[in-house]
GROMACS .gro file of C-alpha atoms in nm:
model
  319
    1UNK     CA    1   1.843   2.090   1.251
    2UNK     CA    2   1.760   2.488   1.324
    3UNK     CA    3   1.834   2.522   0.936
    4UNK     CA    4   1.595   2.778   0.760
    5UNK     CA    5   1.421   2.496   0.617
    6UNK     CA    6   1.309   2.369   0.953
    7UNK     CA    7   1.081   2.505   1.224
    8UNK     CA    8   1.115   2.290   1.540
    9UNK     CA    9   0.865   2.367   1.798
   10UNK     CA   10   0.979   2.422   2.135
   11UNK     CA   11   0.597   2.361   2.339
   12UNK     CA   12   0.582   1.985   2.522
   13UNK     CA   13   0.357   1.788   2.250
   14UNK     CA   14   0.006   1.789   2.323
   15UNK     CA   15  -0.252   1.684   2.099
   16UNK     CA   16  -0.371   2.059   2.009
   17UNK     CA   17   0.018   2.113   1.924
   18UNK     CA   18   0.025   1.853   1.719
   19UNK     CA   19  -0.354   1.933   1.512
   20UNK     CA   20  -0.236   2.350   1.470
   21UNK     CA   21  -0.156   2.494   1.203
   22UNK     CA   22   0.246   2.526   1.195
   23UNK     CA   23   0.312   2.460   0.809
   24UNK     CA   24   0.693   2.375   0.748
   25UNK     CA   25   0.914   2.682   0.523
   26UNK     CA   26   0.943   2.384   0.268
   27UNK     CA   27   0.569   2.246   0.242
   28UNK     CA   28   0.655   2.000  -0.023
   29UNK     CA   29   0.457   1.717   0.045
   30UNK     CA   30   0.131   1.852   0.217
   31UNK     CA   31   0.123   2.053  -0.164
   32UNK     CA   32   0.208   1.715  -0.361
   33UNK     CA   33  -0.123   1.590  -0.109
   34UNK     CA   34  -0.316   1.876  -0.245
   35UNK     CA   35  -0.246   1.856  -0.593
   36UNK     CA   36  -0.339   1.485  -0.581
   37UNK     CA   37  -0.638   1.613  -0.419
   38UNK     CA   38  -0.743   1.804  -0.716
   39UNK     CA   39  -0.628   1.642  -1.004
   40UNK     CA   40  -0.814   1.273  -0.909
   41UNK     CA   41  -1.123   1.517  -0.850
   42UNK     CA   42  -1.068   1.738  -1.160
   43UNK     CA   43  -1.092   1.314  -1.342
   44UNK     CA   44  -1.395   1.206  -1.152
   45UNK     CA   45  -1.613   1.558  -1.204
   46UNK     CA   46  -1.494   1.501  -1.564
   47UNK     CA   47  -1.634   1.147  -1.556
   48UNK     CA   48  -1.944   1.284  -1.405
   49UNK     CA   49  -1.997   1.567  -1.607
   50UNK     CA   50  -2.020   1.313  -1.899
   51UNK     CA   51  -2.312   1.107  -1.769
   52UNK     CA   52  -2.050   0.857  -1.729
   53UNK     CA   53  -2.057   0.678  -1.328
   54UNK     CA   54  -1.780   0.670  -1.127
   55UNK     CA   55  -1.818   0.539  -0.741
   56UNK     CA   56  -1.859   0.829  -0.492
   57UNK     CA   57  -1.710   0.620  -0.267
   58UNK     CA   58  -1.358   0.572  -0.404
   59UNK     CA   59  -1.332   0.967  -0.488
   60UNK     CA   60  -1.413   1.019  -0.110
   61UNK     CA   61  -1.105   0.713  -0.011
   62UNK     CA   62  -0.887   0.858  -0.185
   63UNK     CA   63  -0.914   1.212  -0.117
   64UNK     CA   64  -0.911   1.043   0.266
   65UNK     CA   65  -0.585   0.941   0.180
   66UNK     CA   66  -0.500   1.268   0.026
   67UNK     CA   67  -0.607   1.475   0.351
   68UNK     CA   68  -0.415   1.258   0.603
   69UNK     CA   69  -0.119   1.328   0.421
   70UNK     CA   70  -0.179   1.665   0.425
   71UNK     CA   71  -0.217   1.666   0.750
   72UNK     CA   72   0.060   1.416   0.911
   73UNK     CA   73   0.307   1.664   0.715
   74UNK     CA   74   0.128   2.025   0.699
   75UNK     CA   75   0.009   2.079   1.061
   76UNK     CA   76   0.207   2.142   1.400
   77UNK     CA   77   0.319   1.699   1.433
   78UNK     CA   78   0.578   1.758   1.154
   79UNK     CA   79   0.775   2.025   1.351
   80UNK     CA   80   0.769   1.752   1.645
   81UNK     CA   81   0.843   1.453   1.361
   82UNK     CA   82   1.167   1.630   1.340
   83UNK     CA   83   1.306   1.573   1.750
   84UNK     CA   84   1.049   1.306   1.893
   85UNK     CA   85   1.131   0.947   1.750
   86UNK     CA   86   0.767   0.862   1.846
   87UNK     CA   87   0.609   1.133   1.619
   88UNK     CA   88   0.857   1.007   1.304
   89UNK     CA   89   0.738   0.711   1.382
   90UNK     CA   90   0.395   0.759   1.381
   91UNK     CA   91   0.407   0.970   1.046
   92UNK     CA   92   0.642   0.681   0.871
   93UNK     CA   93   0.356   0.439   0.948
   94UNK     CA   94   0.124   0.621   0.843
   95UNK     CA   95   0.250   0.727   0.522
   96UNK     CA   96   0.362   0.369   0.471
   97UNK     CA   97   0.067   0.155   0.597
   98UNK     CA   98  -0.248   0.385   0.636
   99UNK     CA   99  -0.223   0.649   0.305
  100UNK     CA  100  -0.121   0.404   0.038
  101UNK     CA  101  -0.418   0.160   0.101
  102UNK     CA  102  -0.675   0.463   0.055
  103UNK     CA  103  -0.513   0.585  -0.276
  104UNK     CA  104  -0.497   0.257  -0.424
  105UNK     CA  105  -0.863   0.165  -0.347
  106UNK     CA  106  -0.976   0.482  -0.510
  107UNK     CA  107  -0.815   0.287  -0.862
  108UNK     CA  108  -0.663   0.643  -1.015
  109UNK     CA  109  -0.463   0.430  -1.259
  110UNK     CA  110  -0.856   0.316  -1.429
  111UNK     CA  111  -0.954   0.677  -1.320
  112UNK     CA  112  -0.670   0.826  -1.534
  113UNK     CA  113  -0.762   0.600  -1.850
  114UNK     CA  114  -1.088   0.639  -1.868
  115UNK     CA  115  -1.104   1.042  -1.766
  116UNK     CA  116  -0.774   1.196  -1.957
  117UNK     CA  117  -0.897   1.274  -2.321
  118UNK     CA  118  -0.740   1.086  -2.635
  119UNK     CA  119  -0.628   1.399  -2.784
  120UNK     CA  120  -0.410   1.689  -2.740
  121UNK     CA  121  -0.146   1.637  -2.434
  122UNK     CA  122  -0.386   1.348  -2.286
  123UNK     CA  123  -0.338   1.119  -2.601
  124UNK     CA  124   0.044   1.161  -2.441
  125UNK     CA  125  -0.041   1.086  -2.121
  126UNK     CA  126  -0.252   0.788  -2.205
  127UNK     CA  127   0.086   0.662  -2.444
  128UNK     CA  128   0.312   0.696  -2.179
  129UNK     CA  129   0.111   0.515  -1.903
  130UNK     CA  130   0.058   0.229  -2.146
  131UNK     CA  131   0.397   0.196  -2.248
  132UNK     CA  132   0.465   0.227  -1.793
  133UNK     CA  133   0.217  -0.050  -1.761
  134UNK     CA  134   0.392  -0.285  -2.043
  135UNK     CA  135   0.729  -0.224  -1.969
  136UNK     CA  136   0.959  -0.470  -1.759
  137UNK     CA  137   1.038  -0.189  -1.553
  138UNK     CA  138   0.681  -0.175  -1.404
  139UNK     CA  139   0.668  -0.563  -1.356
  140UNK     CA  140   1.026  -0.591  -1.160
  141UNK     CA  141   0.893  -0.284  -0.904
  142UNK     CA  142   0.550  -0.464  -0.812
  143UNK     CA  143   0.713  -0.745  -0.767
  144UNK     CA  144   0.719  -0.930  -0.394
  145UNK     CA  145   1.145  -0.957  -0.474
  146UNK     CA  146   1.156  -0.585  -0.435
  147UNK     CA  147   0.849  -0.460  -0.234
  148UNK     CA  148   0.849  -0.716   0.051
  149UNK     CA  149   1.253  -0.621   0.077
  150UNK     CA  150   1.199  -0.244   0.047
  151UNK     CA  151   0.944  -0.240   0.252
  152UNK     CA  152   1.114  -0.377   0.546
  153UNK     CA  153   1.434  -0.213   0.462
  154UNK     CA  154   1.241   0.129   0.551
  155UNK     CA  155   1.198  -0.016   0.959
  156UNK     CA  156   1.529  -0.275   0.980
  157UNK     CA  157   1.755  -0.112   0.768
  158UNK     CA  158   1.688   0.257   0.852
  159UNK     CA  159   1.688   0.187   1.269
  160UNK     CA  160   1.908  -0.107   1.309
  161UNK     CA  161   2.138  -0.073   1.070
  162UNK     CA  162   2.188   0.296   1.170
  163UNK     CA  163   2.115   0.458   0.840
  164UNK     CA  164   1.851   0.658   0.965
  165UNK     CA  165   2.116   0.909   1.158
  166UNK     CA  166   2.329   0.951   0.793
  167UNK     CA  167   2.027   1.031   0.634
  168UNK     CA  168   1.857   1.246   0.865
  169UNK     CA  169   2.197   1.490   0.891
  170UNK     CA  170   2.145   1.552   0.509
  171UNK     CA  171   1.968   1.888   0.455
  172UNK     CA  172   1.630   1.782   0.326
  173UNK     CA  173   1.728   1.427   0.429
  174UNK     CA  174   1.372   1.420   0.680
  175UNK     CA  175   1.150   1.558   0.351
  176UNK     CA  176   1.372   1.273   0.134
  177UNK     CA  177   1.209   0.985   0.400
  178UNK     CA  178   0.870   1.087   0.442
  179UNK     CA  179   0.888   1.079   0.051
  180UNK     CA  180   1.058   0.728   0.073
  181UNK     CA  181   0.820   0.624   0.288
  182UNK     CA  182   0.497   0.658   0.113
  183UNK     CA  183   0.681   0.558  -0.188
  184UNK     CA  184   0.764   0.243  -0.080
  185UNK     CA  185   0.408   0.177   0.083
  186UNK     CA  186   0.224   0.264  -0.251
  187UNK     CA  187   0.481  -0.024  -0.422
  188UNK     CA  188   0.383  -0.316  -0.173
  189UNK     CA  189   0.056  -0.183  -0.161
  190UNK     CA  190  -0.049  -0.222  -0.517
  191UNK     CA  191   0.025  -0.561  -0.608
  192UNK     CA  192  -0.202  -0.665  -0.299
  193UNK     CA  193  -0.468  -0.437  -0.342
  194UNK     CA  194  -0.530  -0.249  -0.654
  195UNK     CA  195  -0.765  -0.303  -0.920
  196UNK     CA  196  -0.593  -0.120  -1.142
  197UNK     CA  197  -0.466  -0.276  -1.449
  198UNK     CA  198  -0.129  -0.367  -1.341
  199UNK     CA  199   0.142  -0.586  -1.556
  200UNK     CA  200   0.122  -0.834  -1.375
  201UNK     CA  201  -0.138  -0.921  -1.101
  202UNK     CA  202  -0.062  -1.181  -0.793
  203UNK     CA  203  -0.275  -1.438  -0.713
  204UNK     CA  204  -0.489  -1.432  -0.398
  205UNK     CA  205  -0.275  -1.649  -0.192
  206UNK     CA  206   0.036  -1.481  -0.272
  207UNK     CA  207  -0.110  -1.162  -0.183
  208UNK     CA  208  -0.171  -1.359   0.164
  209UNK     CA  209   0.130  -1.484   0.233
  210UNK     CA  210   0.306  -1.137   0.202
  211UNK     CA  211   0.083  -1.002   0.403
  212UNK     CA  212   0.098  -1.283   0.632
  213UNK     CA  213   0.486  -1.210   0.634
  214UNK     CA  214   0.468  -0.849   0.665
  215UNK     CA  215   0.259  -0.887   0.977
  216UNK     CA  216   0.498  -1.106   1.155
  217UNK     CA  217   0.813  -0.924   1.107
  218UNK     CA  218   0.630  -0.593   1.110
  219UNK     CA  219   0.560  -0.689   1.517
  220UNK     CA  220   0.888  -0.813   1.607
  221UNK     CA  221   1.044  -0.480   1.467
  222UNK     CA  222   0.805  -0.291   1.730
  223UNK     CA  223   0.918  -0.534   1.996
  224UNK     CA  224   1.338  -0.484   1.900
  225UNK     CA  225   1.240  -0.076   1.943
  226UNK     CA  226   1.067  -0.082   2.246
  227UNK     CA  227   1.323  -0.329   2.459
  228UNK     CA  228   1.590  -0.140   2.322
  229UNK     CA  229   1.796  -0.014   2.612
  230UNK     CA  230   1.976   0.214   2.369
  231UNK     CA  231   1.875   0.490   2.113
  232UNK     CA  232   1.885   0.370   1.780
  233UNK     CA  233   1.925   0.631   1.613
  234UNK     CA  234   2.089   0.939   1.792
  235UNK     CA  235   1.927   1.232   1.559
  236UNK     CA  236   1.625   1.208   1.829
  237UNK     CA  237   1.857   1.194   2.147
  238UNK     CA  238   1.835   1.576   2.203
  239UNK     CA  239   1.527   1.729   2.213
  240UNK     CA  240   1.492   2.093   2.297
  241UNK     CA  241   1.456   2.082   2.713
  242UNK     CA  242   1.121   2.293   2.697
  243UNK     CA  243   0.985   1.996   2.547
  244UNK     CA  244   1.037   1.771   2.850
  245UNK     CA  245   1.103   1.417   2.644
  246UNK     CA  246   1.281   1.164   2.788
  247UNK     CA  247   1.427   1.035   2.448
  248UNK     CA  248   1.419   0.662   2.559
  249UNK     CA  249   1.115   0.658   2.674
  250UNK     CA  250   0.956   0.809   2.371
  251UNK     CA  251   1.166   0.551   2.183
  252UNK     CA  252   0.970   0.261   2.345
  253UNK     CA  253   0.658   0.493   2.249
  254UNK     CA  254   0.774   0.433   1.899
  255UNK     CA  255   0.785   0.099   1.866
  256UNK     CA  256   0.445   0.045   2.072
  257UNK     CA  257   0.324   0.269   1.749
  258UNK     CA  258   0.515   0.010   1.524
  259UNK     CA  259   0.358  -0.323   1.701
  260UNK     CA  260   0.010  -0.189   1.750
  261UNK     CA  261  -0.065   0.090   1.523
  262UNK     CA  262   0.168  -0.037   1.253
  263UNK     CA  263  -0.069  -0.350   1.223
  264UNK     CA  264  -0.446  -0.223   1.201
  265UNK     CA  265  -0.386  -0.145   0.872
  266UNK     CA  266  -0.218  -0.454   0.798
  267UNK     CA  267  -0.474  -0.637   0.958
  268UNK     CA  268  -0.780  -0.463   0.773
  269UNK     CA  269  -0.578  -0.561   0.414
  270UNK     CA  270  -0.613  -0.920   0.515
  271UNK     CA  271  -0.962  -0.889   0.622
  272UNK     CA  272  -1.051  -0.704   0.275
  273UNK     CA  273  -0.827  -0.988   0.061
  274UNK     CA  274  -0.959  -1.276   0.242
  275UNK     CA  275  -1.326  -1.105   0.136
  276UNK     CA  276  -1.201  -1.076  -0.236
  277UNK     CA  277  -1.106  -1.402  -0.255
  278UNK     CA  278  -1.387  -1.580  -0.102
  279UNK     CA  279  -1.581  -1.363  -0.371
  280UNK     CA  280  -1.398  -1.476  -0.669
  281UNK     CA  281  -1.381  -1.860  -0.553
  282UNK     CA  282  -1.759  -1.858  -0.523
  283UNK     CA  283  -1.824  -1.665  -0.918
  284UNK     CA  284  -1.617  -1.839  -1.047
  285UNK     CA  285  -1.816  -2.149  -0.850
  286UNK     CA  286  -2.117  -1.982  -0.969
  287UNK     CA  287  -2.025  -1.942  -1.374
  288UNK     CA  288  -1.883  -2.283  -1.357
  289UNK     CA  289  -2.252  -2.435  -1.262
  290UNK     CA  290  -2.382  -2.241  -1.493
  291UNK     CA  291  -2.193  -2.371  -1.790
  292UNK     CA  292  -2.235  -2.703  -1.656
  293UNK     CA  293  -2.602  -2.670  -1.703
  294UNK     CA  294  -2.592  -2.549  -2.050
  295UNK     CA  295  -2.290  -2.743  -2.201
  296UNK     CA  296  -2.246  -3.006  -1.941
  297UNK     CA  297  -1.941  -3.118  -1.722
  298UNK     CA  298  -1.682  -3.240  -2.003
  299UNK     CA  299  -1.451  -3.329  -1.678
  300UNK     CA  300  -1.721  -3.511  -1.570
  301UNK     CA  301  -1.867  -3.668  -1.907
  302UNK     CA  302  -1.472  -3.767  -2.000
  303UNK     CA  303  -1.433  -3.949  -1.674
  304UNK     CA  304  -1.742  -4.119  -1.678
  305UNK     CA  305  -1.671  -4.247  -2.046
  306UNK     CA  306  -1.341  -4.356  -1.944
  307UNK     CA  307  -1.490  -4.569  -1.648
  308UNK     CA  308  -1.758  -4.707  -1.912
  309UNK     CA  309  -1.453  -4.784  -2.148
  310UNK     CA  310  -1.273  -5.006  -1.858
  311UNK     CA  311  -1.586  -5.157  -1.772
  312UNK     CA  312  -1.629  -5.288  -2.123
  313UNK     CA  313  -1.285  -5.425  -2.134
  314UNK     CA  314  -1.368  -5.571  -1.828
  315UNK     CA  315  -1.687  -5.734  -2.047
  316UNK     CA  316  -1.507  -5.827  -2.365
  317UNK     CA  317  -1.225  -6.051  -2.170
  318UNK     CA  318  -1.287  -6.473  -2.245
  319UNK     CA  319  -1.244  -6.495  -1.873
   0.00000   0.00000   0.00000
């Protein structure tokens, strides 16, 4: 753990420990947060430059989501993340639940198509995100078969299962799951969210009931961690003793994280869907009155000419 890829702190955690500045010999994902950073903002000054709009409000989400990352995996709570189940914890969820939902609802895919020119290397770029969104490839890893699994692969599978030890004694096996994790969030997260174009978009009560889903076993993983009356997963069993951790105890802080924290997010999705789709039910209400009053009801009109066409059978019979 001690490896010279690692620097483990050995002060008890305290907020201020956790908020200084103690970047990692191997900053790989706090720069990957950066460079997302720049190159959404490089798109949207672009855009603006141009006279063309783009919402001030998505540019600031995302680059929300951008500077949490940085900071769950540049500052002093990654050197913790690495002995204190708790922390992990905390940084798993966020980079699984919190992050994704802030990149996705700052729409880089439309960002990327409408800001990378059509010529030079960007008429490549363009090529190879349209042949991405087309290809079968893209449609099997937005779909609920393999996000809804993955996703809860990363809490039941890694903990319960015990994987989380095997990969954790790999050399860059901690970097490899933070990685994993906000993978896996931005999958799920997409086909729920995003109003990107996307090869294949869910309806609005799918998008419910995986959320719906998500929710339930979501809490009942928190509730399996924090009865536990073992460690589930031994690479967080031996703490440095400066720190003072009981390592049960800050297991049972973990999955308090997972039921409570672990759901706001959740939680907010639904409220935003639920908003969406009471939207688009009352355009499309809207546009459907509308035609009505200019072409008429042919549901309507065909209905009532079938009920005029019984009634006249009705009239023609001798009886």
């Amino acid at each position: 753990m001690n490896a010279d890829w690692v620097s483990i702190p050995d002060s008890p955690p305290s907020l201020g420990q956790f908020l200084a500045f103690d970047l990692q010999p191997v900053p790989l994902i706090p720069i990957i947060g950066v460079a997302l950073a720049a190159v959404y903002l490089l798109g949207a000054v672009r855009l603006w430059a141009s006279g063309r709009p783009w919402p001030v409000w998505r540019t600031l989400t995302f680059l929300l989501g951008c500077l949490i990352i940085v900071i769950v995996t540049g500052l002093g709570v990654e050197g913790y993340g690495y002995v204190m189940l708790s922390v992990f914890m905390f940084q798993q969820l966020t980079l699984m639940m919190l992050v994704p939902p802030l990149l996705i609802l700052g729409l880089p895919g439309t960002l990327l198509l409408r800001a990378t020119p059509h010529h030079g290397l960007g008429r490549f770029v363009l090529r190879f995100a349209f042949i991405g969104l087309r290809s079968r490839g893209s449609r099997w890893l937005l779909h609920p078969v393999v996000t809804v699994p993955l996703f809860l692969f990363f809490f039941y599978g890694l903990y319960l299962a015990g994987l989380a030890d095997l990969i954790l004694a790999l050399p860059f096996g901690h970097l490899g799951l933070e990685l994993s994790f906000l993978a896996a969030g931005i999958l799920f997260t997409i086909p729920i969210l995003s109003d990107d174009p996307l090869p294949v978009r869910m309806s609005f009560p799918a998008r419910v009931l995986d959320l719906t889903a998500e929710v339930a076993l979501h809490a009942f993983f928190g509730v399996i961690v924090m009865m536990s009356p073992f460690l589930l997963a031994d690479s967080f069993g031996t703490p440095p003793p400066s720190m003072g951790v009981n390592p049960l105890a800050d297991q049972g802080i973990a999955g308090g994280l997972a039921w409570s924290y672990g759901e706001a997010p959740t939680v907010l999705m639904m409220l935003y869907i639920l908003r969406r789709w009471f939207h688009d039910d009352t355009s499309k209400a809207a546009l459907g009155d509308r035609r009505s009053d200019v072409h008429g009801d042919t549901e309507l009109d065909a209905y009532n000419e079938y009920l005029a066409e019984l009634r006249n059978r009705e009239l023609r019979r001798p009886w």
